[in-house]
Short mmCIF file of C-alpha atoms in Angstrom, two decimals:
data_model
loop_
_atom_site.label_atom_id
_atom_site.label_comp_id
_atom_site.label_asym_id
_atom_site.label_seq_id
_atom_site.Cartn_x
_atom_site.Cartn_y
_atom_site.Cartn_z
CA MET A 283 118.04 74.21 101.28
CA ASN A 284 119.41 74.73 104.84
CA VAL A 285 120.24 78.41 104.85
CA GLN A 286 121.83 79.82 107.99
CA ILE A 287 119.68 82.87 108.69
CA GLU A 288 117.83 84.19 111.75
CA PRO A 289 114.91 81.76 112.61
CA SER A 290 111.98 84.14 112.26
CA TRP A 291 113.20 85.15 108.91
CA LYS A 292 113.94 81.58 107.92
CA GLN A 293 110.23 80.87 108.79
CA HIS A 294 108.93 83.56 106.47
CA LEU A 295 111.28 82.99 103.61
CA GLN A 296 111.41 79.24 103.62
CA THR A 297 109.45 78.92 100.39
CA GLU A 298 111.98 81.10 98.69
CA PHE A 299 114.87 78.80 99.88
CA GLU A 300 113.07 75.85 98.22
CA LYS A 301 112.60 77.42 94.77
CA PRO A 302 114.88 76.56 91.88
CA TYR A 303 116.10 80.22 91.54
CA PHE A 304 117.54 80.18 95.00
CA ALA A 305 119.56 77.04 94.36
CA GLN A 306 120.91 78.61 91.15
CA LEU A 307 121.64 81.88 93.04
CA ALA A 308 123.50 80.05 95.93
CA GLN A 309 125.53 78.17 93.34
CA ALA A 310 126.44 81.34 91.38
CA VAL A 311 127.47 83.08 94.74
CA ARG A 312 129.56 80.09 95.71
CA GLN A 313 131.34 80.13 92.37
CA GLU A 314 131.91 83.99 92.64
CA TYR A 315 133.46 83.73 96.09
CA ALA A 316 135.58 80.86 94.99
CA SER A 317 136.86 82.64 91.83
CA PHE A 318 137.15 86.39 92.97
CA ALA A 319 137.47 88.64 96.04
CA CYS A 320 133.76 89.27 96.95
CA TYR A 321 132.10 91.17 99.76
CA PRO A 322 130.84 90.91 102.48
CA PRO A 323 132.53 87.86 104.12
CA GLY A 324 130.40 84.83 103.62
CA PRO A 325 129.19 84.69 107.31
CA LEU A 326 127.90 88.25 106.92
CA ILE A 327 125.87 87.85 103.80
CA PHE A 328 122.57 87.70 105.87
CA ASN A 329 123.72 90.08 108.63
CA ALA A 330 120.86 92.52 108.04
CA PHE A 331 118.30 89.68 108.72
CA ASN A 332 120.35 88.16 111.60
CA LEU A 333 120.57 91.42 113.51
CA CYS A 334 116.90 92.45 112.94
CA PRO A 335 114.29 89.58 113.31
CA PHE A 336 111.13 89.80 111.33
CA ASP A 337 108.84 90.75 114.31
CA LYS A 338 111.29 93.45 115.42
CA VAL A 339 111.42 95.50 112.19
CA LYS A 340 110.39 99.12 112.64
CA VAL A 341 112.18 100.76 109.78
CA VAL A 342 113.38 99.51 106.38
CA ILE A 343 116.19 101.24 104.56
CA ILE A 344 117.00 99.88 101.05
CA GLY A 345 120.25 100.00 99.34
CA GLN A 346 121.31 98.72 95.90
CA ASP A 347 124.37 96.49 96.69
CA PRO A 348 127.24 96.29 99.10
CA TYR A 349 130.26 98.56 99.15
CA HIS A 350 132.79 96.97 96.88
CA GLU A 351 136.23 98.01 98.34
CA PRO A 352 138.19 96.06 100.96
CA ASN A 353 137.06 96.10 104.65
CA GLN A 354 133.85 98.22 104.01
CA ALA A 355 130.94 95.94 103.60
CA HIS A 356 129.51 93.87 106.43
CA GLY A 357 126.01 93.03 105.39
CA LEU A 358 124.11 96.19 106.23
CA SER A 359 123.19 98.81 103.66
CA PHE A 360 125.01 102.21 103.83
CA SER A 361 127.07 100.87 106.88
CA VAL A 362 130.78 100.34 107.05
CA ARG A 363 132.98 98.45 109.53
CA GLU A 364 134.23 100.15 112.67
CA GLY A 365 137.25 102.41 111.94
CA VAL A 366 136.55 102.70 108.12
CA ALA A 367 136.17 106.20 106.61
CA PHE A 368 132.64 107.27 105.94
CA PRO A 369 131.73 106.86 102.16
CA PRO A 370 130.10 110.03 100.73
CA SER A 371 126.51 108.78 101.00
CA LEU A 372 127.03 107.85 104.63
CA GLN A 373 128.56 111.32 105.30
CA ASN A 374 125.40 112.97 103.97
CA ILE A 375 123.14 110.71 106.00
CA PHE A 376 125.00 111.53 109.20
CA ARG A 377 124.92 115.30 108.17
CA GLU A 378 121.12 115.19 107.64
CA ILE A 379 120.61 113.32 111.07
CA HIS A 380 122.75 116.01 112.67
CA ASP A 381 120.52 118.85 111.13
CA ASP A 382 117.33 117.05 111.65
CA VAL A 383 117.55 115.47 115.12
CA GLY A 384 120.47 117.35 116.55
CA CYS A 385 122.68 114.28 116.98
CA ALA A 386 126.47 114.85 117.13
CA MET A 387 128.32 113.38 114.07
CA PRO A 388 129.22 109.85 115.09
CA ALA A 389 132.72 108.42 115.41
CA SER A 390 131.75 105.13 113.77
CA GLY A 391 129.89 104.33 110.53
CA ASP A 392 128.96 100.82 111.78
CA LEU A 393 125.10 100.95 111.85
CA THR A 394 124.70 97.74 113.75
CA ARG A 395 123.41 100.06 116.58
CA TRP A 396 120.49 100.92 114.17
CA ALA A 397 119.83 97.28 113.21
CA GLU A 398 119.62 96.15 116.77
CA GLN A 399 116.88 98.73 117.37
CA GLY A 400 114.78 97.42 114.39
CA VAL A 401 116.13 99.08 111.37
CA LEU A 402 116.49 96.57 108.49
CA LEU A 403 119.42 97.80 106.48
CA LEU A 404 118.68 95.82 103.38
CA ASN A 405 120.66 95.83 100.13
CA ALA A 406 118.77 94.56 97.09
CA SER A 407 121.86 92.56 96.21
CA LEU A 408 123.47 90.99 99.17
CA THR A 409 126.89 90.30 97.61
CA VAL A 410 129.26 91.96 95.22
CA ARG A 411 132.65 91.33 93.41
CA ALA A 412 135.50 93.39 94.64
CA HIS A 413 135.86 96.72 92.75
CA VAL A 414 132.75 96.10 90.53
CA ALA A 415 129.61 97.93 91.53
CA ASN A 416 126.30 95.94 90.88
CA SER A 417 128.25 92.98 89.70
CA HIS A 418 126.01 90.47 91.32
CA ALA A 419 122.80 92.27 90.52
CA ARG A 420 121.86 89.67 87.87
CA LEU A 421 122.43 86.58 90.02
CA GLY A 422 118.92 86.52 91.39
CA TRP A 423 119.32 88.40 94.66
CA GLN A 424 116.57 90.82 93.97
CA VAL A 425 113.97 88.11 93.67
CA PHE A 426 114.93 87.06 97.20
CA THR A 427 115.09 90.48 98.69
CA ASP A 428 111.85 91.51 97.03
CA ALA A 429 110.29 88.43 98.63
CA ALA A 430 111.56 89.76 102.05
CA ILE A 431 110.05 93.13 101.52
CA ARG A 432 106.69 91.58 100.53
CA ALA A 433 106.70 89.25 103.59
CA LEU A 434 107.02 92.37 105.77
CA ALA A 435 104.38 94.25 103.74
CA ASP A 436 101.91 91.34 104.05
CA GLY A 437 102.57 90.31 107.53
CA ARG A 438 103.46 93.50 109.47
CA GLU A 439 102.18 97.01 109.72
CA HIS A 440 103.27 100.45 111.12
CA ILE A 441 106.67 100.07 109.45
CA VAL A 442 108.59 103.09 108.01
CA TYR A 443 110.11 102.40 104.62
CA MET A 444 112.78 104.96 103.77
CA LEU A 445 113.23 104.75 99.95
CA TRP A 446 116.28 106.81 98.82
CA GLY A 447 116.81 107.28 95.15
CA GLY A 448 115.15 105.84 92.04
CA PHE A 449 116.13 102.30 92.54
CA ALA A 450 114.74 102.06 96.12
CA ARG A 451 111.68 104.06 95.18
CA GLY A 452 110.91 101.37 92.67
CA LYS A 453 110.07 99.08 95.59
CA ALA A 454 107.27 101.36 96.71
CA TYR A 455 104.56 99.39 94.84
CA MET A 456 104.88 96.53 97.19
CA ILE A 457 103.97 98.62 100.21
CA ASP A 458 100.48 99.50 101.56
CA ARG A 459 100.76 103.12 102.33
CA LYS A 460 97.55 102.96 104.42
CA ARG A 461 99.18 100.59 106.87
CA ASN A 462 102.74 101.89 106.79
CA LEU A 463 104.62 105.12 106.25
CA VAL A 464 106.76 105.34 103.16
CA LEU A 465 109.29 108.25 103.02
CA GLU A 466 110.82 108.89 99.68
CA SER A 467 113.66 111.24 98.69
CA VAL A 468 116.63 111.42 96.30
CA HIS A 469 119.64 109.28 97.19
CA PRO A 470 122.05 110.68 99.68
CA SER A 471 124.91 110.26 97.20
CA PRO A 472 126.53 113.72 96.62
CA LEU A 473 125.52 113.29 92.92
CA SER A 474 121.90 113.54 93.92
CA ALA A 475 121.82 115.15 97.36
CA ASN A 476 123.79 118.16 96.39
CA ARG A 477 121.14 118.99 93.66
CA GLY A 478 118.30 119.24 96.30
CA GLY A 479 115.80 116.80 97.73
CA TRP A 480 117.89 115.20 100.35
CA PHE A 481 118.79 117.72 102.97
CA GLY A 482 116.04 119.30 104.98
CA GLN A 483 113.52 116.59 104.39
CA HIS A 484 113.36 115.81 108.19
CA GLN A 485 112.87 112.16 107.39
CA PHE A 486 114.42 110.85 110.65
CA THR A 487 112.13 113.12 112.79
CA ARG A 488 109.09 112.08 110.65
CA CYS A 489 110.05 108.42 111.23
CA ASN A 490 110.21 108.64 114.90
CA GLU A 491 106.97 110.69 115.12
CA TYR A 492 105.11 107.93 113.24
CA LEU A 493 106.70 105.24 115.55
CA ARG A 494 105.52 107.13 118.57
CA GLN A 495 102.09 107.55 117.16
CA ASN A 496 101.79 103.84 116.74
CA GLY A 497 103.04 103.03 120.33
CA LEU A 498 106.63 102.10 119.22
CA GLU A 499 109.92 103.14 120.68
CA PRO A 500 111.57 105.64 118.43
CA ILE A 501 115.11 104.98 116.86
CA ARG A 502 118.11 106.44 118.41
CA TRP A 503 119.78 107.76 115.31
CA GLY A 504 123.00 109.02 117.14
CA GLU A 505 125.53 106.84 118.94
#
């Protein structure tokens, strides 16, 4: 199957594109987009990969599925389009970055600036039906995105995996902690973060310290 995706990722995931499940997934997604409003727009489904080539990945942040209200999702986990109000989880992410690193609260929730520095903002499901969270979770996306995580885990090292909440932490078994840094916490959603375990963890400082220790440029978390 000729999937339009960044070339280095296409090379590493080509065997997935050739498997029967992916053909079924692609057909199901096409049917959903033809029958319902779905997000993100079709050309942005693989945006996380297109903005962050395989060999450039320094950090992986795993979300569950795209935002499901209009004009929010654009293919990057936790990110919203320019000019869109920050969802509660993103507000808490920015608040913790402010407290941890000292960055001012940003004007934009578009995290393209992170992706272009090497932060893979990967949702486990890359699409969603409007107004229905997790509506595409059973289409087969997780087989594909797990394969992407495994490709990184097998082919790269010195990556920081930021696993927020039980769902993302469930991916930790694929990652060699001797060759990478795994930072786990509760989810930044107010339902979890306000009960403790999100604020004050200094994940963004710890991430950058690890990158520096391994000769990599740290992430500029502010604007």
